[in-house]
Amino acid sequence: MSEIESLKKIEDELIELSESTNNIIQKANTENELDEIRISILGKKGKLSNILKNMGRLSSEERPIIGQKANILKIQLQDLISQRKNKIIEEVLEMQIANERLDVTISPLGTPLGKKHPLISTQEEIIDIFCGLGYSVENGPEIESDFYNFESLNIPKDHPARDMQDTFYINNNLLLRTHTSPVQVRYLEDNPPPTRIIAPGRVYRRDAVDATHSPVFNQVEVLCLDEGIDFSHLRGTVLTFLKTFFGDLPVRFRASYFPFTEPSAEVDVQWKGKWLEVMGCGMVDPMVLEKLGIDSERWTGFAAGLGVERFCMVKHQIDDIRRFYSNDLRFLEQF
Ligand code: DAH
């Protein structure tokens, strides 16, 4: 190859390098990518060095010409690379700023507030109504003795009524109370009549679980003892309570039996087109009072035990008692 041809070839190669690399540099998206490109063009073993290897073929006059051109190209490429680098840094920064920008106009998410469980609200509502009628709230233990849960309420050991309330026994004498009625006895032991109390609380039974039965549920016990109290007071109080709690809802009193009341009744309300028992009630049996040393000729009264879950189910059209204990937020958030 003649020297003229060599010169021309190297010059062409430099022009071609300049043209081809421009595009590659502009396409680099990261500083690392750009650095690799720089090394591949301007590094010791890069494309430019590769072209200049052939300078040995040139005459001593031609060499500075190519040297100058190569230098200009090198400076141009370095400029391009550093411009692109600045651009990349700028773009990265802009992206970062865009990503980190706070939209102060977005409405706050808010902290979800806890709510009362529907059973608590129902219990509170029942308490409120009776407090409005002059009753005060009393409590008793959930671990109860056989005496308070049964004996004192006229339910001796072999009494069939014990079958009505299948019991969780702790030992021969201790059990989980099956109803709130023992609070009546505990209260009357310490407080002479007249009496107007209610006693809300959990009770336990070895019932088979279904849509209306749970082994743990809540009752509110009611006890009214005074001179001259008869069944009409029981009826009036229960109906007033039901009307205040439910509004207008079909109600029926059904004759029943409890060992500690005589006469006794169960109260049903309409639920899902059927009658559902929501409370037991009756006139306090004189036997219960006499055992406590209370003169049953002078003091008469009525008592009732309300099933809180059932009141809540009827009021809110809840189809299954198990929903109260499943902690499903989709259910609980409706209240
Ligand atoms: N203790 C009864 C039960 O759990 C309900 C009951 C009935 C309570 C009559 C009373 C009452 O106070 O008078 O099944």
Coordinates of C-alpha atoms and ligand atoms in Angstrom, one line a residue:
M1 CA 0.0 0.0 0.0
S2 CA 1.4 3.4 -0.9
E3 CA 1.9 6.1 1.7
I4 CA -0.9 8.2 0.1
E5 CA -3.3 5.3 0.4
S6 CA -2.3 4.7 4.0
L7 CA -2.9 8.3 4.9
K8 CA -6.2 8.3 3.2
K9 CA -7.2 5.1 4.9
I10 CA -6.3 6.3 8.4
E11 CA -8.1 9.6 7.8
D12 CA -11.2 7.7 6.7
E13 CA -11.0 5.4 9.7
L14 CA -10.9 8.4 12.0
I15 CA -13.9 10.0 10.3
E16 CA -15.8 6.7 10.5
L17 CA -14.9 6.4 14.2
S18 CA -16.1 9.9 14.9
E19 CA -19.4 9.2 13.1
S20 CA -20.1 5.8 14.6
T21 CA -19.2 6.6 18.1
N22 CA -21.3 9.7 18.4
N23 CA -24.5 7.7 18.2
I24 CA -23.2 5.0 20.7
I25 CA -22.3 7.7 23.3
Q26 CA -25.7 9.4 23.0
K27 CA -27.4 6.0 23.7
A28 CA -25.6 5.3 26.9
N29 CA -28.0 5.4 29.8
T30 CA -25.8 5.0 32.9
E31 CA -22.4 6.3 34.0
N32 CA -21.1 2.7 33.9
E33 CA -22.3 2.1 30.4
L34 CA -20.6 5.4 29.4
D35 CA -17.4 4.4 31.1
E36 CA -17.3 1.1 29.2
I37 CA -17.9 3.0 25.9
R38 CA -15.1 5.5 26.7
I39 CA -12.6 2.6 27.4
S40 CA -13.6 0.8 24.2
I41 CA -12.9 4.0 22.2
L42 CA -10.2 5.9 24.0
G43 CA -8.6 3.3 26.2
K44 CA -5.1 1.8 25.6
K45 CA -6.6 -1.0 23.6
G46 CA -9.5 1.0 22.2
K47 CA -10.6 1.7 18.7
L48 CA -8.6 5.0 18.4
S49 CA -5.3 3.3 19.5
N50 CA -6.1 0.5 17.0
I51 CA -6.3 3.0 14.1
L52 CA -3.2 4.8 15.2
K53 CA -1.1 1.6 15.3
N54 CA -0.8 2.0 11.5
M55 CA 0.9 5.4 11.8
G56 CA 4.3 3.7 11.4
R57 CA 3.6 3.4 7.7
L58 CA 3.3 7.1 7.3
S59 CA 6.1 9.5 6.4
S60 CA 7.5 11.8 9.0
E61 CA 5.5 14.7 7.4
E62 CA 2.3 12.9 7.4
R63 CA 2.5 11.6 10.9
P64 CA 1.9 15.0 12.6
I65 CA -1.1 15.6 10.4
I66 CA -2.7 12.4 11.5
G67 CA -1.5 13.0 15.1
Q68 CA -3.2 16.4 15.1
K69 CA -6.4 15.0 13.6
A70 CA -6.4 12.1 16.1
N71 CA -5.9 14.6 19.0
I72 CA -8.8 16.8 17.8
L73 CA -11.0 13.7 17.5
K74 CA -10.0 12.5 21.0
I75 CA -10.8 15.9 22.5
Q76 CA -14.2 15.9 20.7
L77 CA -15.0 12.5 21.9
Q78 CA -14.0 13.3 25.4
D79 CA -16.2 16.4 25.3
L80 CA -19.1 14.3 24.0
I81 CA -18.7 11.7 26.7
S82 CA -18.5 14.3 29.5
Q83 CA -21.5 16.1 28.1
R84 CA -23.5 12.8 28.0
K85 CA -22.2 12.1 31.5
N86 CA -23.6 15.4 32.8
K87 CA -26.8 14.7 31.1
I88 CA -27.1 11.3 32.7
I89 CA -26.4 12.7 36.1
E90 CA -29.0 15.4 35.6
E91 CA -31.6 12.8 34.4
V92 CA -31.0 10.5 37.4
L93 CA -31.4 13.5 39.7
E94 CA -34.6 14.6 38.0
M95 CA -36.0 11.1 38.3
Q96 CA -35.0 11.0 42.0
I97 CA -36.7 14.3 42.7
A98 CA -39.8 13.2 40.8
N99 CA -40.0 10.0 42.7
E100 CA -39.4 11.6 46.1
R101 CA -41.9 14.4 45.6
L102 CA -44.6 14.6 48.2
D103 CA -48.1 15.4 47.1
V104 CA -49.2 17.6 50.0
T105 CA -52.7 17.8 48.5
I106 CA -53.4 14.0 48.9
S107 CA -55.9 13.6 51.7
P108 CA -54.5 11.8 54.7
L109 CA -55.1 8.0 55.0
G110 CA -56.1 8.4 58.6
T111 CA -55.6 6.0 61.5
P112 CA -58.4 3.4 61.5
L113 CA -60.2 3.7 64.8
G114 CA -61.2 0.7 66.8
K115 CA -64.9 0.3 67.4
K116 CA -67.0 -1.3 70.0
H117 CA -67.9 -5.0 69.4
P118 CA -71.6 -5.3 68.6
L119 CA -72.1 -7.5 71.7
I120 CA -70.6 -4.8 73.9
S121 CA -72.8 -2.1 72.3
T122 CA -75.9 -4.3 72.8
Q123 CA -75.0 -5.1 76.4
E124 CA -74.5 -1.4 77.0
E125 CA -77.8 -0.6 75.4
I126 CA -79.6 -3.1 77.6
I127 CA -77.9 -1.7 80.7
D128 CA -78.8 1.8 79.7
I129 CA -82.5 1.0 79.4
F130 CA -82.6 -0.7 82.8
C131 CA -80.6 2.0 84.4
G132 CA -83.3 4.4 83.0
L133 CA -85.9 2.3 84.9
G134 CA -84.0 2.6 88.2
Y135 CA -81.9 -0.5 88.2
S136 CA -78.2 -0.6 89.2
V137 CA -75.5 -2.9 87.9
E138 CA -74.0 -5.7 89.9
N139 CA -71.4 -8.4 89.1
G140 CA -70.6 -11.9 90.2
P141 CA -67.8 -14.5 89.5
E142 CA -67.6 -16.6 86.4
I143 CA -66.1 -19.4 88.3
E144 CA -69.0 -20.3 90.6
S145 CA -69.7 -22.9 93.3
D146 CA -72.3 -25.6 92.9
F147 CA -74.2 -23.9 95.8
Y148 CA -74.7 -20.5 94.1
N149 CA -75.2 -21.8 90.6
F150 CA -77.6 -24.6 91.5
E151 CA -78.5 -25.3 95.2
S152 CA -79.4 -21.8 96.2
L153 CA -81.6 -21.5 93.2
N154 CA -83.7 -24.5 94.1
I155 CA -81.8 -26.9 91.8
P156 CA -80.6 -29.8 94.0
K157 CA -78.0 -32.4 92.8
D158 CA -80.4 -34.9 91.2
H159 CA -82.8 -32.2 89.8
P160 CA -83.6 -32.8 86.2
A161 CA -83.2 -29.0 85.6
R162 CA -79.4 -29.6 85.8
D163 CA -79.7 -31.3 82.4
M164 CA -81.1 -28.2 80.9
Q165 CA -77.7 -26.5 81.5
D166 CA -75.0 -28.9 80.7
T167 CA -72.1 -27.7 82.8
F168 CA -68.4 -27.3 82.6
Y169 CA -67.2 -28.6 86.0
I170 CA -63.8 -27.6 87.4
N171 CA -64.1 -30.1 90.3
N172 CA -66.9 -31.5 92.4
N173 CA -67.8 -28.1 93.8
L174 CA -66.5 -25.5 91.3
L175 CA -67.9 -24.9 87.8
L176 CA -68.1 -22.2 85.1
R177 CA -71.4 -20.5 85.9
T178 CA -74.2 -21.6 83.5
H179 CA -76.2 -18.5 84.0
T180 CA -76.1 -15.1 85.7
S181 CA -78.9 -16.1 88.2
P182 CA -76.4 -16.8 91.1
V183 CA -75.7 -13.1 91.2
Q184 CA -79.3 -12.7 92.5
V185 CA -78.4 -14.8 95.5
R186 CA -75.0 -13.3 96.1
Y187 CA -76.5 -9.8 96.0
L188 CA -79.5 -10.6 98.3
E189 CA -77.1 -12.2 100.9
D190 CA -75.5 -8.8 101.4
N191 CA -78.3 -6.4 100.6
P192 CA -81.8 -6.5 102.0
P193 CA -84.8 -5.7 99.7
P194 CA -86.1 -3.6 98.1
T195 CA -83.9 -4.6 95.2
R196 CA -83.6 -3.4 91.6
I197 CA -80.5 -4.8 90.0
I198 CA -79.2 -6.1 86.7
A199 CA -76.1 -8.3 86.4
P200 CA -74.4 -8.6 82.9
G201 CA -71.8 -11.2 82.3
R202 CA -70.4 -14.3 80.4
V203 CA -71.9 -17.7 81.0
Y204 CA -70.8 -21.2 79.9
R205 CA -72.6 -24.3 78.7
R206 CA -71.6 -27.6 77.1
D207 CA -74.0 -26.9 74.3
A208 CA -73.5 -28.2 70.8
V209 CA -72.5 -25.2 68.7
D210 CA -75.0 -24.1 66.0
A211 CA -76.4 -20.9 64.5
T212 CA -78.0 -19.9 67.8
H213 CA -75.9 -21.8 70.4
S214 CA -72.4 -21.1 71.7
P215 CA -70.5 -22.7 74.6
V216 CA -69.8 -19.1 75.9
F217 CA -72.4 -16.4 75.7
N218 CA -73.6 -13.3 77.5
Q219 CA -76.6 -12.8 79.7
V220 CA -78.0 -9.9 81.6
E221 CA -79.8 -10.9 84.8
V222 CA -82.6 -8.8 86.1
L223 CA -84.0 -8.8 89.7
C224 CA -86.7 -6.7 91.1
L225 CA -87.9 -7.3 94.7
D226 CA -90.3 -5.1 96.6
E227 CA -93.6 -5.0 98.4
G228 CA -96.6 -5.7 96.2
I229 CA -94.8 -6.8 93.0
D230 CA -96.8 -9.1 90.9
F231 CA -96.8 -10.6 87.4
S232 CA -98.2 -7.5 85.8
H233 CA -95.0 -5.6 86.9
L234 CA -92.9 -8.3 85.3
R235 CA -94.9 -8.1 82.1
G236 CA -95.0 -4.3 82.0
T237 CA -91.2 -4.1 82.6
V238 CA -90.4 -6.7 80.0
L239 CA -92.6 -5.2 77.4
T240 CA -91.4 -1.7 78.1
F241 CA -87.8 -2.9 77.8
L242 CA -88.5 -4.8 74.5
K243 CA -90.3 -1.9 73.0
T244 CA -87.4 0.5 73.9
F245 CA -84.8 -1.9 72.5
F246 CA -86.5 -3.2 69.4
G247 CA -89.2 -0.8 68.6
D248 CA -92.4 -2.5 67.4
L249 CA -91.7 -6.2 67.0
P250 CA -94.0 -9.2 67.6
V251 CA -93.5 -10.6 71.1
R252 CA -94.9 -13.6 72.8
F253 CA -94.9 -14.8 76.4
R254 CA -94.8 -18.6 76.6
A255 CA -95.4 -20.5 79.9
S256 CA -92.2 -22.3 81.0
Y257 CA -90.5 -23.8 83.9
F258 CA -87.5 -22.7 86.0
P259 CA -86.8 -24.1 89.5
F260 CA -86.2 -20.6 90.9
T261 CA -89.4 -18.9 89.6
E262 CA -93.0 -19.6 89.8
P263 CA -94.8 -19.0 87.5
S264 CA -92.2 -18.9 84.8
A265 CA -92.2 -17.8 81.2
E266 CA -90.0 -17.6 78.2
V267 CA -90.2 -14.6 75.9
D268 CA -89.9 -15.0 72.1
V269 CA -89.5 -12.4 69.4
Q270 CA -89.8 -12.8 65.7
W271 CA -86.5 -13.5 63.9
K272 CA -86.1 -14.6 60.3
G273 CA -89.8 -15.4 60.2
K274 CA -89.6 -17.7 63.3
W275 CA -90.0 -17.3 67.0
L276 CA -86.7 -17.0 68.8
E277 CA -86.4 -17.2 72.6
V278 CA -84.6 -14.2 74.0
M279 CA -85.2 -14.4 77.7
G280 CA -86.4 -16.5 80.6
C281 CA -88.3 -14.8 83.4
G282 CA -90.8 -15.4 86.3
M283 CA -91.9 -14.5 89.8
V284 CA -89.1 -15.3 92.2
D285 CA -89.9 -18.6 93.9
P286 CA -90.6 -18.0 97.7
M287 CA -88.3 -20.9 98.4
V288 CA -85.3 -19.0 97.1
L289 CA -86.2 -16.0 99.3
E290 CA -86.9 -18.1 102.4
K291 CA -83.5 -19.8 102.1
L292 CA -81.9 -16.3 102.2
G293 CA -84.0 -15.4 105.3
I294 CA -86.1 -13.0 103.4
D295 CA -89.8 -12.8 104.3
S296 CA -91.6 -14.0 101.2
E297 CA -95.0 -12.9 102.4
R298 CA -93.8 -9.3 102.5
W299 CA -91.3 -9.2 99.6
T300 CA -92.2 -10.5 96.2
G301 CA -90.5 -9.9 92.9
F302 CA -89.6 -11.0 89.4
A303 CA -86.4 -12.0 87.7
A304 CA -85.3 -12.4 84.2
G305 CA -82.3 -13.6 82.2
L306 CA -81.7 -12.1 78.8
G307 CA -79.5 -13.6 76.1
V308 CA -77.4 -10.7 74.8
E309 CA -76.2 -12.5 71.6
R310 CA -79.8 -13.1 70.6
F311 CA -80.9 -9.6 71.2
C312 CA -78.0 -8.4 69.0
M313 CA -78.9 -11.0 66.3
V314 CA -82.5 -10.0 66.1
K315 CA -81.8 -6.3 66.2
H316 CA -79.1 -6.4 63.4
Q317 CA -80.4 -9.3 61.4
I318 CA -77.3 -11.4 62.1
D319 CA -77.8 -15.0 60.9
D320 CA -75.3 -16.9 63.0
I321 CA -74.1 -16.5 66.6
R322 CA -70.6 -17.7 65.6
R323 CA -70.0 -14.5 63.7
F324 CA -69.6 -12.7 67.1
Y325 CA -66.5 -14.7 68.0
S326 CA -64.8 -15.2 64.6
N327 CA -63.2 -11.7 64.6
D328 CA -63.9 -11.3 60.9
L329 CA -63.3 -7.6 60.2
R330 CA -65.7 -7.6 57.3
F331 CA -68.4 -8.4 59.8
L332 CA -67.2 -6.2 62.7
E333 CA -66.7 -3.1 60.5
Q334 CA -70.4 -3.0 59.8
F335 CA -71.2 -1.8 63.3
Ligands
DAH1 N1 -81.1 -18.5 84.3 C1 -82.0 -18.9 83.3 C2 -81.2 -19.6 82.1 O1 -80.1 -19.2 82.0 C3 -82.8 -17.8 82.7 C4 -83.7 -17.2 83.7 C5 -85.0 -17.7 83.7 C6 -83.3 -16.2 84.5 C7 -85.9 -17.1 84.7 C8 -84.2 -15.7 85.5 C9 -85.5 -16.1 85.5 O2 -83.8 -14.7 86.3 O3 -86.3 -15.6 86.4 O4 -81.7 -20.4 81.4

